[in-house]
Amino acid sequence: MTAIPSFTGDANPYGGGDPYADYRTADFPFTRYADLADRRLGAGVIAANDEFFAQRENLLVPGRAEFDPEHFGHKGKVMDGWETRRRRGTGAEHPWPTAEDHDWALVRLGAPGVVRGIVVDTAHFRGNYPQAVSVEGASVPGSPSPQELLGDDVKWTTLVPRTPVGGHAANGFAVSVEQRFTHLRVNQHPDGGIARLRVYGEVVPDPTWLATLGTFDVVALENGGQVEDASDLFYSPATNTIQPGRSRKMDDGWETRRRRDRGNDWIRYRLAAQSQIRAIEIDTAYLKGNSAGWASVSVRDGEDGDWTEILPRTRLQPDTDHRFVLPAPAVGTHARVDIFPDGGISRLRLHGSLTEDGAARLKARHQELGG
């Protein structure tokens, strides 16, 4: 559980021009996983002990934080993040906060799962960021209130120990705790501001819920599906294709650069578990002059199984939801969509149900991870 790499200390005061010109960041390997704290999955910042200068909800706003040097309000500089007031000591003789003083925010993950990495982004907080941060995780069933989460009977596990961070920087932390979590507690020591929080990991769905549903989207991110690889991520991430709901704008799907060769683009997925697929949806919503021309879908059973085409290369229309009923259920653990020659799709839905083996394996993993 180490920052990779580590940023510490103040950033220079804003001197004009592009505020991101001196922003400190790095490529973190765990960002290939889905953001479990994505608002599209239903994540929320449900409580904080202090949000005097800037609201806690800003932590999960999509996109990078914005900065307007001229924007001031009644309480001071308006910041795009979560910012608490300056902590003070007990009196004139001890005006400084104690080593234990800190502010906190409770985050409900949009999809419970195993956390692989966390980014605590202090963009634009140059001299008013926390000295250090720490993050804890808990697994609580149902829809607990903030008061219930703060009760003495809730067990919190350290994901990121108290670690110094830097201002105006993406502070990344790899996490190696093999447990399923539903909520996080983000602590800043002793006070300050955080612009964004990203929680990367693998969704671990509730097998009882999926069994009750019967037929569901076996590749959906919220049900435990994930993108393993893709041929091209130039314009937008492939994970968009398994997000909840329909796409709301062009960049809420997957779009590749223009090909100048004779190849084609593709995405490979891991399903929630071994499944029987009965129907397919390929949506090209908002992709009008840049949708894929044709698409095919294949599945394989196991890591080394052969690919079997279950939807042959089929013409797609722009800005259209295409639905296909399979003549017989297709069994697999992985799926692949190929688009020809390039372009994009907004969503892929694979409707089916878990096999007996898939359900048993999912239940075993859920129990192993403390779900």
Short mmCIF file of N, CA and C in Angstrom, two decimals, residues 126-244:
data_model
loop_
_atom_site.label_atom_id
_atom_site.label_comp_id
_atom_site.label_asym_id
_atom_site.label_seq_id
_atom_site.Cartn_x
_atom_site.Cartn_y
_atom_site.Cartn_z
N ARG A 126 -3.45 24.06 -3.82
CA ARG A 126 -2.00 24.22 -3.89
C ARG A 126 -1.38 24.44 -2.51
N GLY A 127 -2.04 25.22 -1.67
CA GLY A 127 -1.53 25.45 -0.32
C GLY A 127 -2.57 25.13 0.73
N ASN A 128 -3.69 24.56 0.31
CA ASN A 128 -4.79 24.26 1.23
C ASN A 128 -5.24 22.81 1.13
N TYR A 129 -4.34 21.94 0.73
CA TYR A 129 -4.61 20.50 0.66
C TYR A 129 -4.28 19.87 2.02
N PRO A 130 -4.74 18.64 2.29
CA PRO A 130 -4.39 18.00 3.56
C PRO A 130 -2.91 17.63 3.62
N GLN A 131 -2.38 17.59 4.82
CA GLN A 131 -0.99 17.16 4.99
C GLN A 131 -0.84 15.69 4.66
N ALA A 132 -1.86 14.90 5.01
CA ALA A 132 -1.85 13.46 4.76
C ALA A 132 -3.28 12.98 4.60
N VAL A 133 -3.43 11.81 4.00
CA VAL A 133 -4.75 11.18 3.87
C VAL A 133 -4.66 9.73 4.31
N SER A 134 -5.80 9.18 4.65
CA SER A 134 -5.93 7.74 4.89
C SER A 134 -7.32 7.32 4.42
N VAL A 135 -7.46 6.05 4.06
CA VAL A 135 -8.73 5.53 3.55
C VAL A 135 -9.01 4.18 4.20
N GLU A 136 -10.24 4.01 4.65
CA GLU A 136 -10.68 2.75 5.25
C GLU A 136 -11.88 2.22 4.48
N GLY A 137 -12.09 0.91 4.55
CA GLY A 137 -13.21 0.28 3.88
C GLY A 137 -14.02 -0.56 4.83
N ALA A 138 -15.33 -0.68 4.55
CA ALA A 138 -16.22 -1.52 5.35
C ALA A 138 -17.18 -2.23 4.42
N SER A 139 -17.69 -3.36 4.88
CA SER A 139 -18.69 -4.11 4.12
C SER A 139 -19.94 -4.22 4.98
N VAL A 140 -20.96 -3.48 4.58
CA VAL A 140 -22.20 -3.43 5.35
C VAL A 140 -23.36 -3.70 4.39
N PRO A 141 -24.17 -4.72 4.62
CA PRO A 141 -25.25 -5.04 3.70
C PRO A 141 -26.38 -4.02 3.76
N GLY A 142 -27.21 -4.04 2.73
CA GLY A 142 -28.37 -3.16 2.70
C GLY A 142 -28.01 -1.73 2.38
N SER A 143 -28.78 -0.81 2.96
CA SER A 143 -28.58 0.62 2.72
C SER A 143 -28.42 1.34 4.05
N PRO A 144 -27.27 1.18 4.70
CA PRO A 144 -27.08 1.76 6.03
C PRO A 144 -27.03 3.28 5.99
N SER A 145 -27.50 3.90 7.07
CA SER A 145 -27.42 5.35 7.22
C SER A 145 -26.03 5.73 7.68
N PRO A 146 -25.67 7.01 7.56
CA PRO A 146 -24.37 7.44 8.09
C PRO A 146 -24.19 7.11 9.56
N GLN A 147 -25.27 7.25 10.34
CA GLN A 147 -25.18 6.95 11.77
C GLN A 147 -24.88 5.48 12.00
N GLU A 148 -25.48 4.62 11.20
CA GLU A 148 -25.21 3.19 11.34
C GLU A 148 -23.77 2.86 10.95
N LEU A 149 -23.26 3.50 9.90
CA LEU A 149 -21.88 3.25 9.48
C LEU A 149 -20.87 3.70 10.52
N LEU A 150 -21.22 4.74 11.28
CA LEU A 150 -20.32 5.26 12.30
C LEU A 150 -20.48 4.56 13.64
N GLY A 151 -21.34 3.55 13.69
CA GLY A 151 -21.56 2.82 14.92
C GLY A 151 -20.36 1.97 15.31
N ASP A 152 -20.30 1.62 16.58
CA ASP A 152 -19.17 0.86 17.11
C ASP A 152 -19.10 -0.56 16.57
N ASP A 153 -20.21 -1.07 16.03
CA ASP A 153 -20.23 -2.47 15.57
C ASP A 153 -19.75 -2.64 14.14
N VAL A 154 -19.43 -1.54 13.45
CA VAL A 154 -18.95 -1.62 12.06
C VAL A 154 -17.43 -1.75 12.07
N LYS A 155 -16.93 -2.76 11.35
CA LYS A 155 -15.49 -2.98 11.27
C LYS A 155 -14.93 -2.25 10.05
N TRP A 156 -13.96 -1.38 10.30
CA TRP A 156 -13.29 -0.64 9.23
C TRP A 156 -11.89 -1.21 9.03
N THR A 157 -11.55 -1.47 7.77
CA THR A 157 -10.24 -2.04 7.41
C THR A 157 -9.42 -0.98 6.69
N THR A 158 -8.17 -0.83 7.08
CA THR A 158 -7.31 0.17 6.45
C THR A 158 -6.93 -0.25 5.03
N LEU A 159 -7.24 0.61 4.07
CA LEU A 159 -6.85 0.39 2.67
C LEU A 159 -5.62 1.23 2.32
N VAL A 160 -5.61 2.45 2.81
CA VAL A 160 -4.47 3.35 2.63
C VAL A 160 -4.11 3.89 4.02
N PRO A 161 -2.95 3.54 4.56
CA PRO A 161 -2.56 4.10 5.86
C PRO A 161 -2.29 5.59 5.74
N ARG A 162 -2.23 6.25 6.86
CA ARG A 162 -1.98 7.69 6.85
C ARG A 162 -0.67 7.98 6.10
N THR A 163 -0.80 8.72 5.00
CA THR A 163 0.32 8.93 4.08
C THR A 163 0.37 10.39 3.65
N PRO A 164 1.54 11.02 3.68
CA PRO A 164 1.65 12.40 3.18
C PRO A 164 1.28 12.49 1.70
N VAL A 165 0.65 13.60 1.32
CA VAL A 165 0.28 13.82 -0.08
C VAL A 165 0.75 15.20 -0.51
N GLY A 166 0.67 15.44 -1.80
CA GLY A 166 1.08 16.71 -2.36
C GLY A 166 -0.09 17.53 -2.83
N GLY A 167 0.11 18.83 -2.90
CA GLY A 167 -0.90 19.72 -3.44
C GLY A 167 -0.90 19.72 -4.96
N HIS A 168 -2.07 19.99 -5.54
CA HIS A 168 -2.22 20.08 -6.99
C HIS A 168 -1.61 18.85 -7.67
N ALA A 169 -2.04 17.66 -7.21
CA ALA A 169 -1.44 16.41 -7.70
C ALA A 169 -2.44 15.27 -7.64
N ALA A 170 -2.24 14.29 -8.51
CA ALA A 170 -2.99 13.03 -8.45
C ALA A 170 -2.19 12.08 -7.56
N ASN A 171 -2.65 11.88 -6.33
CA ASN A 171 -1.96 11.03 -5.37
C ASN A 171 -2.53 9.62 -5.47
N GLY A 172 -1.74 8.70 -6.01
CA GLY A 172 -2.22 7.34 -6.27
C GLY A 172 -1.71 6.35 -5.25
N PHE A 173 -2.58 5.39 -4.90
CA PHE A 173 -2.23 4.36 -3.92
C PHE A 173 -2.71 3.00 -4.42
N ALA A 174 -1.81 2.04 -4.52
CA ALA A 174 -2.18 0.67 -4.83
C ALA A 174 -2.71 0.02 -3.56
N VAL A 175 -3.76 -0.79 -3.70
CA VAL A 175 -4.39 -1.45 -2.55
C VAL A 175 -4.31 -2.96 -2.77
N SER A 176 -3.95 -3.69 -1.73
CA SER A 176 -3.77 -5.14 -1.86
C SER A 176 -4.61 -5.92 -0.86
N VAL A 177 -5.72 -5.37 -0.43
CA VAL A 177 -6.60 -6.04 0.53
C VAL A 177 -7.65 -6.84 -0.23
N GLU A 178 -7.62 -8.16 -0.09
CA GLU A 178 -8.55 -9.04 -0.82
C GLU A 178 -9.85 -9.20 -0.04
N GLN A 179 -10.66 -8.14 -0.05
CA GLN A 179 -11.97 -8.16 0.59
C GLN A 179 -12.95 -7.38 -0.26
N ARG A 180 -14.21 -7.68 -0.07
CA ARG A 180 -15.29 -6.97 -0.76
C ARG A 180 -15.77 -5.83 0.14
N PHE A 181 -15.80 -4.61 -0.41
CA PHE A 181 -16.21 -3.45 0.37
C PHE A 181 -17.41 -2.77 -0.27
N THR A 182 -18.25 -2.19 0.58
CA THR A 182 -19.43 -1.45 0.13
C THR A 182 -19.29 0.04 0.37
N HIS A 183 -18.48 0.43 1.38
CA HIS A 183 -18.34 1.83 1.76
C HIS A 183 -16.88 2.15 2.08
N LEU A 184 -16.50 3.41 1.87
CA LEU A 184 -15.17 3.88 2.24
C LEU A 184 -15.32 5.08 3.19
N ARG A 185 -14.31 5.23 4.03
CA ARG A 185 -14.18 6.44 4.86
C ARG A 185 -12.87 7.11 4.47
N VAL A 186 -12.97 8.31 3.91
CA VAL A 186 -11.80 9.07 3.46
C VAL A 186 -11.47 10.09 4.52
N ASN A 187 -10.24 10.04 5.01
CA ASN A 187 -9.81 10.96 6.07
C ASN A 187 -8.73 11.89 5.55
N GLN A 188 -8.85 13.17 5.88
CA GLN A 188 -7.77 14.10 5.58
C GLN A 188 -7.25 14.68 6.89
N HIS A 189 -5.92 14.65 7.03
CA HIS A 189 -5.24 15.01 8.27
C HIS A 189 -4.45 16.30 8.06
N PRO A 190 -4.65 17.36 8.82
CA PRO A 190 -5.75 17.50 9.78
C PRO A 190 -6.99 18.10 9.14
N ASP A 191 -6.84 18.76 7.98
CA ASP A 191 -7.95 19.46 7.32
C ASP A 191 -7.52 19.77 5.89
N GLY A 192 -8.33 20.49 5.14
CA GLY A 192 -7.93 20.92 3.81
C GLY A 192 -8.93 20.56 2.75
N GLY A 193 -8.42 20.36 1.53
CA GLY A 193 -9.30 20.13 0.40
C GLY A 193 -8.82 19.02 -0.52
N ILE A 194 -9.78 18.26 -1.03
CA ILE A 194 -9.55 17.21 -2.02
C ILE A 194 -10.50 17.47 -3.18
N ALA A 195 -9.98 17.47 -4.40
CA ALA A 195 -10.81 17.78 -5.56
C ALA A 195 -11.65 16.58 -6.02
N ARG A 196 -11.01 15.44 -6.19
CA ARG A 196 -11.70 14.27 -6.72
C ARG A 196 -11.20 13.01 -6.02
N LEU A 197 -12.08 12.01 -5.97
CA LEU A 197 -11.74 10.69 -5.45
C LEU A 197 -12.12 9.65 -6.50
N ARG A 198 -11.18 8.78 -6.84
CA ARG A 198 -11.45 7.68 -7.77
C ARG A 198 -11.06 6.38 -7.07
N VAL A 199 -11.93 5.39 -7.17
CA VAL A 199 -11.73 4.11 -6.48
C VAL A 199 -11.80 3.00 -7.52
N TYR A 200 -10.64 2.48 -7.91
CA TYR A 200 -10.58 1.50 -9.00
C TYR A 200 -10.58 0.08 -8.43
N GLY A 201 -11.36 -0.79 -9.06
CA GLY A 201 -11.41 -2.16 -8.57
C GLY A 201 -12.30 -3.05 -9.40
N GLU A 202 -12.57 -4.23 -8.86
CA GLU A 202 -13.38 -5.26 -9.53
C GLU A 202 -14.71 -5.41 -8.81
N VAL A 203 -15.79 -5.32 -9.55
CA VAL A 203 -17.12 -5.49 -8.97
C VAL A 203 -17.31 -6.93 -8.52
N VAL A 204 -17.85 -7.10 -7.32
CA VAL A 204 -18.21 -8.43 -6.81
C VAL A 204 -19.70 -8.38 -6.46
N PRO A 205 -20.57 -8.85 -7.35
CA PRO A 205 -22.02 -8.72 -7.12
C PRO A 205 -22.52 -9.68 -6.06
N ASP A 206 -23.71 -9.42 -5.58
CA ASP A 206 -24.37 -10.29 -4.61
C ASP A 206 -25.00 -11.46 -5.36
N PRO A 207 -24.53 -12.69 -5.17
CA PRO A 207 -25.07 -13.82 -5.93
C PRO A 207 -26.54 -14.09 -5.65
N THR A 208 -26.99 -13.78 -4.44
CA THR A 208 -28.41 -13.98 -4.11
C THR A 208 -29.29 -13.05 -4.95
N TRP A 209 -28.85 -11.83 -5.14
CA TRP A 209 -29.59 -10.87 -5.96
C TRP A 209 -29.66 -11.33 -7.41
N LEU A 210 -28.52 -11.77 -7.95
CA LEU A 210 -28.52 -12.22 -9.35
C LEU A 210 -29.38 -13.47 -9.53
N ALA A 211 -29.34 -14.37 -8.56
CA ALA A 211 -30.16 -15.58 -8.65
C ALA A 211 -31.65 -15.24 -8.62
N THR A 212 -32.00 -14.22 -7.85
CA THR A 212 -33.41 -13.80 -7.78
C THR A 212 -33.84 -13.16 -9.09
N LEU A 213 -32.95 -12.40 -9.71
CA LEU A 213 -33.28 -11.78 -10.99
C LEU A 213 -33.52 -12.83 -12.07
N GLY A 214 -32.75 -13.92 -12.04
CA GLY A 214 -32.87 -14.95 -13.06
C GLY A 214 -32.17 -14.55 -14.33
N THR A 215 -32.87 -13.84 -15.21
CA THR A 215 -32.28 -13.34 -16.44
C THR A 215 -31.83 -11.90 -16.24
N PHE A 216 -30.56 -11.61 -16.59
CA PHE A 216 -30.02 -10.27 -16.43
C PHE A 216 -28.90 -10.08 -17.44
N ASP A 217 -28.31 -8.90 -17.45
CA ASP A 217 -27.21 -8.60 -18.35
C ASP A 217 -25.92 -9.15 -17.74
N VAL A 218 -25.40 -10.24 -18.30
CA VAL A 218 -24.28 -10.96 -17.68
C VAL A 218 -22.94 -10.29 -17.94
N VAL A 219 -22.91 -9.24 -18.77
CA VAL A 219 -21.65 -8.52 -19.00
C VAL A 219 -21.67 -7.13 -18.36
N ALA A 220 -22.79 -6.72 -17.77
CA ALA A 220 -22.90 -5.39 -17.19
C ALA A 220 -21.90 -5.19 -16.06
N LEU A 221 -21.34 -4.01 -16.00
CA LEU A 221 -20.36 -3.69 -14.97
C LEU A 221 -20.95 -3.88 -13.58
N GLU A 222 -22.17 -3.43 -13.36
CA GLU A 222 -22.78 -3.51 -12.04
C GLU A 222 -23.08 -4.95 -11.63
N ASN A 223 -23.10 -5.88 -12.59
CA ASN A 223 -23.34 -7.29 -12.28
C ASN A 223 -22.06 -8.11 -12.23
N GLY A 224 -20.92 -7.45 -12.36
CA GLY A 224 -19.64 -8.14 -12.25
C GLY A 224 -18.91 -8.36 -13.54
N GLY A 225 -19.45 -7.89 -14.66
CA GLY A 225 -18.72 -7.98 -15.92
C GLY A 225 -17.57 -6.98 -15.94
N GLN A 226 -16.60 -7.22 -16.79
CA GLN A 226 -15.48 -6.28 -16.90
C GLN A 226 -14.84 -6.36 -18.27
N VAL A 227 -14.23 -5.25 -18.68
CA VAL A 227 -13.45 -5.22 -19.91
C VAL A 227 -12.05 -5.71 -19.60
N GLU A 228 -11.58 -6.70 -20.36
CA GLU A 228 -10.22 -7.20 -20.18
C GLU A 228 -9.22 -6.51 -21.10
N ASP A 229 -9.65 -6.19 -22.32
CA ASP A 229 -8.73 -5.58 -23.26
C ASP A 229 -9.54 -5.02 -24.42
N ALA A 230 -8.90 -4.15 -25.19
CA ALA A 230 -9.54 -3.57 -26.37
C ALA A 230 -8.46 -3.16 -27.35
N SER A 231 -8.81 -3.11 -28.61
CA SER A 231 -7.82 -2.80 -29.64
C SER A 231 -7.45 -1.34 -29.69
N ASP A 232 -8.37 -0.46 -29.25
CA ASP A 232 -8.14 0.98 -29.41
C ASP A 232 -8.96 1.72 -28.37
N LEU A 233 -8.33 2.66 -27.68
CA LEU A 233 -9.01 3.47 -26.66
C LEU A 233 -8.77 4.95 -26.93
N PHE A 234 -8.68 5.32 -28.20
CA PHE A 234 -8.23 6.67 -28.54
C PHE A 234 -9.19 7.74 -28.04
N TYR A 235 -10.49 7.58 -28.28
CA TYR A 235 -11.44 8.63 -27.94
C TYR A 235 -12.16 8.40 -26.61
N SER A 236 -12.37 7.16 -26.22
CA SER A 236 -13.15 6.91 -25.01
C SER A 236 -12.91 5.49 -24.51
N PRO A 237 -13.10 5.25 -23.21
CA PRO A 237 -12.80 3.94 -22.65
C PRO A 237 -13.81 2.88 -23.04
N ALA A 238 -13.33 1.66 -23.22
CA ALA A 238 -14.20 0.55 -23.59
C ALA A 238 -15.18 0.20 -22.47
N THR A 239 -14.81 0.51 -21.21
CA THR A 239 -15.71 0.22 -20.08
C THR A 239 -17.03 0.95 -20.21
N ASN A 240 -17.07 2.05 -20.96
CA ASN A 240 -18.34 2.74 -21.17
C ASN A 240 -19.41 1.82 -21.73
N THR A 241 -19.01 0.82 -22.50
CA THR A 241 -20.00 -0.03 -23.17
C THR A 241 -20.78 -0.92 -22.21
N ILE A 242 -20.31 -1.05 -20.95
CA ILE A 242 -21.05 -1.89 -20.00
C ILE A 242 -21.51 -1.09 -18.78
N GLN A 243 -21.55 0.25 -18.94
CA GLN A 243 -22.08 1.10 -17.88
C GLN A 243 -23.61 1.00 -17.84
N PRO A 244 -24.22 1.36 -16.70
CA PRO A 244 -25.68 1.32 -16.62
C PRO A 244 -26.35 2.31 -17.56
#
